[in-house]
Tab-separated table of C-alpha atoms and ligand atoms in Angstrom:
chain	number	residue	atom	x	y	z
A	487	MET	CA	7.079	19.774	8.994
A	488	LYS	CA	7.550	16.589	7.056
A	489	VAL	CA	5.031	13.824	7.526
A	490	THR	CA	5.409	10.194	6.446
A	491	LYS	CA	2.380	7.911	6.489
A	492	ALA	CA	1.464	4.384	5.543
A	493	ALA	CA	-0.797	4.026	2.538
A	494	GLY	CA	-1.995	1.252	0.297
A	495	VAL	CA	-2.284	0.145	-3.304
A	496	GLU	CA	-5.826	-0.657	-4.380
A	497	LEU	CA	-7.145	-1.298	-7.884
A	498	SER	CA	-4.871	-1.964	-10.809
A	499	GLY	CA	-4.928	-2.779	-14.498
A	500	ALA	CA	-4.810	-1.273	-17.958
A	501	PRO	CA	-5.527	2.443	-18.372
A	502	SER	CA	-8.793	3.790	-19.708
A	503	GLU	CA	-8.728	6.156	-22.666
A	504	GLU	CA	-9.173	9.146	-20.366
A	505	GLN	CA	-6.389	7.940	-18.084
A	506	LEU	CA	-4.073	7.384	-21.023
A	507	GLU	CA	-4.638	10.961	-22.091
A	508	LYS	CA	-3.723	12.234	-18.623
A	509	ILE	CA	-0.613	10.019	-18.562
A	510	ASN	CA	0.506	11.341	-21.906
A	511	ARG	CA	0.417	14.864	-20.525
A	512	LEU	CA	3.230	13.830	-18.181
A	513	THR	CA	5.356	11.630	-20.458
A	514	LYS	CA	8.039	12.920	-22.778
A	515	THR	CA	7.165	10.454	-25.483
A	516	LYS	CA	3.641	9.300	-26.122
A	517	VAL	CA	2.779	5.933	-24.619
A	518	ALA	CA	0.189	3.415	-25.771
A	519	GLU	CA	-2.276	1.465	-23.643
A	520	GLU	CA	-0.100	-1.670	-23.688
A	521	ASP	CA	2.995	0.276	-22.547
A	522	VAL	CA	1.611	1.264	-19.181
A	523	TYR	CA	0.274	-0.326	-16.067
A	524	VAL	CA	-2.112	1.668	-13.947
A	525	PHE	CA	-2.949	1.294	-10.280
A	526	SER	CA	-4.528	3.359	-7.559
A	527	VAL	CA	-3.063	4.186	-4.176
A	528	ARG	CA	-5.026	5.236	-1.140
A	529	LEU	CA	-2.682	8.090	-0.266
A	530	CYS	CA	-4.304	9.320	2.943
A	531	ASP	CA	-7.611	9.887	4.690
A	532	ASP	CA	-9.157	11.811	7.557
A	533	GLN	CA	-9.113	8.933	10.045
A	534	VAL	CA	-6.847	8.960	13.101
A	535	ASP	CA	-3.769	6.821	12.372
A	536	ARG	CA	-1.410	4.889	14.616
A	537	ASP	CA	0.544	8.082	15.362
A	538	ASP	CA	-2.695	9.604	16.705
A	539	GLU	CA	-2.720	12.021	13.819
A	540	ARG	CA	-5.163	12.685	11.037
A	541	PHE	CA	-5.382	14.917	8.015
A	542	SER	CA	-8.011	17.652	7.935
A	543	GLU	CA	-10.356	17.480	4.987
A	544	ALA	CA	-9.034	20.780	3.656
A	545	CYS	CA	-5.495	19.414	3.885
A	546	ILE	CA	-6.523	16.309	1.906
A	547	ARG	CA	-7.934	18.535	-0.833
A	548	GLU	CA	-4.727	20.562	-0.940
A	549	LEU	CA	-2.663	17.384	-1.154
A	550	ALA	CA	-4.817	16.179	-4.059
A	551	ALA	CA	-3.399	18.952	-6.218
A	552	LEU	CA	0.145	18.600	-4.879
A	553	PHE	CA	0.462	14.867	-5.512
A	554	VAL	CA	-0.192	15.020	-9.270
A	555	GLY	CA	3.076	14.384	-11.114
A	556	LYS	CA	4.875	13.022	-8.032
A	557	THR	CA	6.844	9.804	-8.375
A	558	GLY	CA	6.735	6.421	-6.738
A	559	ILE	CA	10.062	4.906	-5.709
A	560	MET	CA	11.108	1.512	-4.466
A	561	ASP	CA	12.026	2.457	-0.939
A	562	HIS	CA	12.804	5.588	1.058
A	563	ALA	CA	15.830	3.931	2.587
A	564	TRP	CA	17.632	2.787	-0.531
A	565	SER	CA	20.478	5.004	-1.605
A	566	ALA	CA	19.919	4.600	-5.346
A	567	GLU	CA	16.276	5.447	-5.275
A	568	LYS	CA	14.569	4.347	-8.381
A	569	GLN	CA	11.561	6.035	-9.846
A	570	VAL	CA	9.192	3.337	-10.908
A	571	ALA	CA	5.788	5.001	-10.956
A	572	ARG	CA	4.206	8.385	-11.289
A	573	ILE	CA	0.902	9.799	-10.088
A	574	PHE	CA	-1.099	11.210	-12.982
A	575	ASP	CA	-4.424	11.848	-11.305
A	576	THR	CA	-5.914	12.244	-7.843
A	577	GLU	CA	-9.418	12.156	-6.493
A	578	VAL	CA	-10.934	13.045	-3.117
A	579	LEU	CA	-13.650	10.560	-2.207
A	580	THR	CA	-16.026	10.275	0.711
A	581	GLN	CA	-17.203	6.775	1.498
A	582	ASN	CA	-19.052	5.735	4.646
A	583	GLY	CA	-18.154	8.993	6.308
A	584	VAL	CA	-14.453	8.659	5.507
A	585	THR	CA	-12.813	11.249	3.285
A	586	MET	CA	-9.822	9.893	1.439
A	587	LEU	CA	-7.339	10.862	-1.192
A	588	LYS	CA	-6.907	8.387	-3.973
A	589	GLY	CA	-4.010	8.698	-6.380
A	590	TRP	CA	-3.815	7.065	-9.769
A	591	ALA	CA	-0.321	6.095	-10.824
A	592	TYR	CA	1.208	4.536	-13.897
A	593	MET	CA	4.281	2.417	-14.444
A	594	LEU	CA	5.983	1.735	-17.743
A	595	ARG	CA	5.869	-1.963	-18.488
A	596	GLY	CA	9.240	-3.607	-19.005
A	597	ALA	CA	11.852	-5.894	-17.480
A	598	GLU	CA	12.500	-3.442	-14.633
A	599	THR	CA	8.911	-3.170	-13.476
A	600	ASP	CA	7.666	-6.613	-14.416
A	601	GLY	CA	8.367	-8.099	-10.996
A	602	LEU	CA	6.712	-5.248	-9.161
A	603	ILE	CA	3.645	-5.363	-11.408
A	604	ARG	CA	3.234	-9.059	-10.698
A	605	GLN	CA	3.557	-8.386	-7.005
A	606	ILE	CA	0.870	-5.740	-7.158
A	607	GLU	CA	-1.386	-7.994	-9.204
A	608	GLY	CA	-0.835	-10.860	-6.798
A	609	GLY	CA	-1.816	-8.583	-3.930
A	610	ILE	CA	1.611	-8.981	-2.380
A	611	LYS	CA	2.895	-5.482	-2.963
A	612	LYS	CA	0.310	-3.182	-1.557
A	613	GLU	CA	2.043	-1.349	1.230
A	614	VAL	CA	3.307	2.076	0.357
A	615	SER	CA	4.261	5.053	2.416
A	616	ILE	CA	3.781	8.658	1.465
A	617	GLY	CA	5.732	11.770	2.321
A	618	CYS	CA	4.305	15.268	2.504
A	619	ALA	CA	4.747	18.475	4.438
A	620	VAL	CA	2.157	20.388	6.414
A	621	ARG	CA	2.443	23.873	7.901
A	622	ARG	CA	0.736	23.131	11.188
A	623	LYS	CA	-0.750	20.565	13.508
A	624	MET	CA	-3.886	21.400	15.419
A	625	CYS	CA	-5.001	19.914	18.725
A	626	SER	CA	-8.299	18.018	18.324
A	627	ILE	CA	-9.354	18.821	21.896
A	628	CYS	CA	-9.024	22.595	22.004
A	629	GLY	CA	-8.223	23.661	18.443
A	630	GLU	CA	-4.957	25.330	19.481
A	631	GLU	CA	-1.603	24.750	17.841
A	632	TYR	CA	-0.655	21.175	18.793
A	633	GLY	CA	2.247	21.232	21.259
A	634	ALA	CA	1.416	24.710	22.556
A	635	CYS	CA	-1.683	23.742	24.551
A	636	GLY	CA	-0.499	20.936	26.791
A	637	HIS	CA	-2.841	18.245	25.435
A	638	VAL	CA	-0.978	15.118	24.368
A	639	LYS	CA	-2.055	13.005	21.416
A	640	GLY	CA	-3.130	9.505	22.377
A	641	GLU	CA	-4.220	10.668	25.840
A	642	THR	CA	-7.912	10.756	26.701
A	643	TYR	CA	-9.507	13.916	28.070
A	644	GLY	CA	-13.007	13.225	29.366
A	645	THR	CA	-14.335	10.984	26.645
A	646	GLU	CA	-12.233	12.371	23.850
A	647	ARG	CA	-8.897	11.011	22.760
A	648	CYS	CA	-6.507	13.717	21.655
A	649	ALA	CA	-5.196	13.659	18.083
A	650	ALA	CA	-3.039	16.062	16.127
A	651	ILE	CA	-4.849	17.282	13.038
A	652	LEU	CA	-2.523	17.873	10.100
A	653	CYS	CA	-3.467	21.147	8.444
A	654	GLU	CA	-2.339	23.292	5.517
A	655	ALA	CA	-0.466	21.098	3.084
A	656	ALA	CA	2.818	22.688	2.057
A	657	ASP	CA	4.134	20.048	-0.298
A	658	ALA	CA	3.754	16.450	-1.382
A	659	TYR	CA	6.839	14.333	-1.958
A	660	GLU	CA	7.167	10.886	-3.399
A	661	PHE	CA	5.353	7.768	-2.391
A	662	SER	CA	7.365	4.666	-1.778
A	663	PHE	CA	6.775	0.958	-2.086
A	664	VAL	CA	7.837	-0.613	1.163
A	665	ALA	CA	10.728	-2.991	0.437
A	666	VAL	CA	10.277	-5.354	3.342
A	667	PRO	CA	6.810	-6.840	3.300
A	668	ALA	CA	4.863	-7.183	6.525
A	669	GLN	CA	5.372	-10.436	8.398
A	670	LYS	CA	2.159	-12.110	7.339
A	671	GLU	CA	2.868	-11.272	3.727
A	672	ALA	CA	6.388	-12.610	3.840
A	673	GLY	CA	4.902	-16.085	3.948
A	674	VAL	CA	2.956	-15.454	0.772
A	675	LEU	CA	6.044	-14.106	-0.903
A	676	LYS	CA	7.908	-17.341	-0.274
A	677	LYS	CA	5.204	-19.465	-1.862
A	678	GLN	CA	5.157	-17.383	-5.030
A	679	THR	CA	7.597	-18.071	-7.826
A	680	GLY	CA	8.842	-16.103	-10.801
A	681	GLY	CA	7.783	-12.476	-11.049
A	682	GLU	CA	8.873	-11.128	-7.739
A	683	MET	CA	12.395	-12.490	-8.134
A	684	ALA	CA	13.467	-9.340	-9.972
A	685	LEU	CA	12.948	-7.295	-6.840
A	686	ASP	CA	14.629	-9.806	-4.549
A	687	GLU	CA	17.687	-9.925	-6.782
A	688	VAL	CA	18.043	-6.168	-6.642
A	689	ALA	CA	17.780	-6.244	-2.848
A	690	MET	CA	20.309	-9.071	-2.674
A	691	LYS	CA	22.825	-7.270	-4.884
A	692	ARG	CA	22.507	-4.217	-2.707
A	693	LEU	CA	23.160	-6.233	0.417
A	694	GLN	CA	26.219	-7.825	-1.182
A	695	LYS	CA	27.536	-4.424	-2.154
A	696	ASP	CA	26.998	-3.160	1.388
A	697	ALA	CA	28.834	-6.193	2.746
A	698	GLU	CA	31.775	-5.592	0.393
A	699	LEU	CA	31.969	-1.952	1.425
A	700	GLY	CA	31.747	-2.915	5.075
A	701	LYS	CA	34.579	-5.418	4.681
A	702	ALA	CA	36.810	-2.894	2.901
A	703	TYR	CA	36.097	-0.347	5.623
A	704	ARG	CA	37.001	-2.839	8.366
A	705	GLU	CA	40.249	-3.707	6.613
A	706	ASP	CA	41.085	-0.049	6.322
A	707	LEU	CA	40.369	0.584	10.010
A	708	THR	CA	42.395	-2.470	11.066
A	709	LEU	CA	45.380	-1.272	9.060
A	710	ARG	CA	45.130	2.174	10.619
A	711	ALA	CA	44.882	0.785	14.150
A	712	ARG	CA	47.894	-1.479	13.514
A	713	ARG	CA	49.972	1.350	12.096
A	714	ALA	CA	49.051	3.678	14.953
A	715	ALA	CA	49.969	0.987	17.505
A	716	MET	CA	53.347	0.618	15.821
A	717	LEU	CA	53.983	4.355	15.704
A	718	LEU	CA	53.042	4.692	19.356
A	719	GLU	CA	55.381	1.789	20.174
A	720	LEU	CA	52.762	0.071	22.293
A	721	GLY	CA	54.844	-3.104	22.155
A	722	LEU	CA	51.895	-5.222	21.124
A	723	ASP	CA	52.414	-8.411	19.206
A	724	ASP	CA	51.026	-7.588	15.763
A	725	ALA	CA	49.344	-10.974	15.260
A	726	LEU	CA	47.676	-10.725	18.672
A	727	TRP	CA	46.657	-7.126	17.971
A	728	GLN	CA	45.111	-8.179	14.659
A	729	ARG	CA	43.091	-10.911	16.382
A	730	VAL	CA	41.849	-8.426	18.957
A	731	LEU	CA	40.851	-5.961	16.255
A	732	ARG	CA	39.115	-8.659	14.211
A	733	ALA	CA	36.931	-9.586	17.176
A	734	MET	CA	35.741	-6.018	17.678
A	735	PRO	CA	32.377	-4.783	16.473
A	736	ALA	CA	32.773	-2.217	13.657
A	737	GLU	CA	31.956	0.768	15.882
A	738	ASP	CA	34.537	-0.212	18.490
A	739	LEU	CA	37.120	-0.833	15.810
A	740	ARG	CA	36.460	2.601	14.414
A	741	ALA	CA	36.708	4.209	17.855
A	742	VAL	CA	40.012	2.428	18.572
A	743	ALA	CA	41.536	3.367	15.206
A	744	MET	CA	40.434	6.981	15.529
A	745	GLY	CA	41.557	7.209	19.155
A	746	LEU	CA	45.009	5.845	18.410
A	747	GLU	CA	45.389	8.091	15.396
A	748	ARG	CA	44.438	11.097	17.463
A	749	LYS	CA	47.137	10.136	19.923
A	750	THR	CA	49.682	9.718	17.117
A	751	ALA	CA	48.764	13.120	15.765
A	752	GLU	CA	49.240	14.686	19.192
A	753	LEU	CA	52.608	13.044	19.849
A	754	PHE	CA	54.267	13.530	16.537
A	755	ALA	CA	55.456	16.763	15.039
A	756	PRO	CA	53.503	18.310	12.150
A	757	ALA	CA	55.530	16.534	9.481
A	758	PRO	CA	54.822	12.894	10.423
A	759	GLN	CA	51.306	13.828	11.440
A	760	MET	CA	50.613	15.053	7.935
A	761	THR	CA	52.045	11.908	6.440
A	762	VAL	CA	49.735	9.788	8.556
A	763	GLU	CA	46.739	11.898	7.677
A	764	LYS	CA	47.516	11.924	3.982
A	765	GLU	CA	47.934	8.201	3.887
A	766	THR	CA	44.785	7.486	5.828
A	767	ALA	CA	42.848	9.875	3.627
A	768	ARG	CA	44.078	8.065	0.568
A	769	GLU	CA	43.218	4.683	2.011
A	770	GLN	CA	39.854	5.853	3.217
A	771	ASN	CA	39.057	7.024	-0.286
A	772	SER	CA	40.247	3.847	-1.897
A	773	ALA	CA	38.065	1.818	0.425
A	774	PHE	CA	35.013	3.434	-1.081
A	775	LEU	CA	36.183	3.410	-4.675
A	776	ILE	CA	35.010	-0.107	-5.374
B	1306	LIG	ZN1	-5.228	21.228	23.083
């Protein structure tokens, strides 16, 4: 089962000689101290999190090996995921009774990462999330397979609050810098100037692209709904029909266009039906070929 957890960036700076050596084991071409930026990420620990889950110590140790070589990306949700960092070393630490997994990651310095590095240095970019897979979850109350015993995580039994203990690491995936900063940090972001613009511009371009695609898709759906209405001889005034369609939320518009097209397909013989389908297919494709 796949698990995604919040984690955090901690220390950062230039690599030590030993770190540089470890980095160079992973890079295709040898990098120098000034080429890379190094930071540490608290990947996970054995404390109960907000999902009422925690990693077992054994699982943390297994993950330590699995995370080496894994990449850091800008955000899980972005379609063109960009690898910006890579974990070159991990360490299991116990501090004040807490066992944690620390990962050391490097980033190549350059125009693409400059903004992110400044954000990390400014303490703005420190939220990351990690993805991994575990083979089982154990109930903290009775030690049985979680879900099979009837105890529910977050509920209290006697004096003990039930948690699911994540056991047996199967794999570690990427870690991801969270694109949207937490509310309290958003304020800080606004006050800062310069460095972090690179990131914001990328996000903005993506939004614009999404908006363009959305607009093209709407136009395509409107055209299809208008054509279907004509074919079905609904007797609607086209200008009125267009206004109605324009006012519809995208999902409704889609449902109307699809519904009318289904009706057209039912009513017309195979020949015209195929024409309609071919044309819509072509238009659908063109809408996404921007
Ligand atoms: Zn149980």
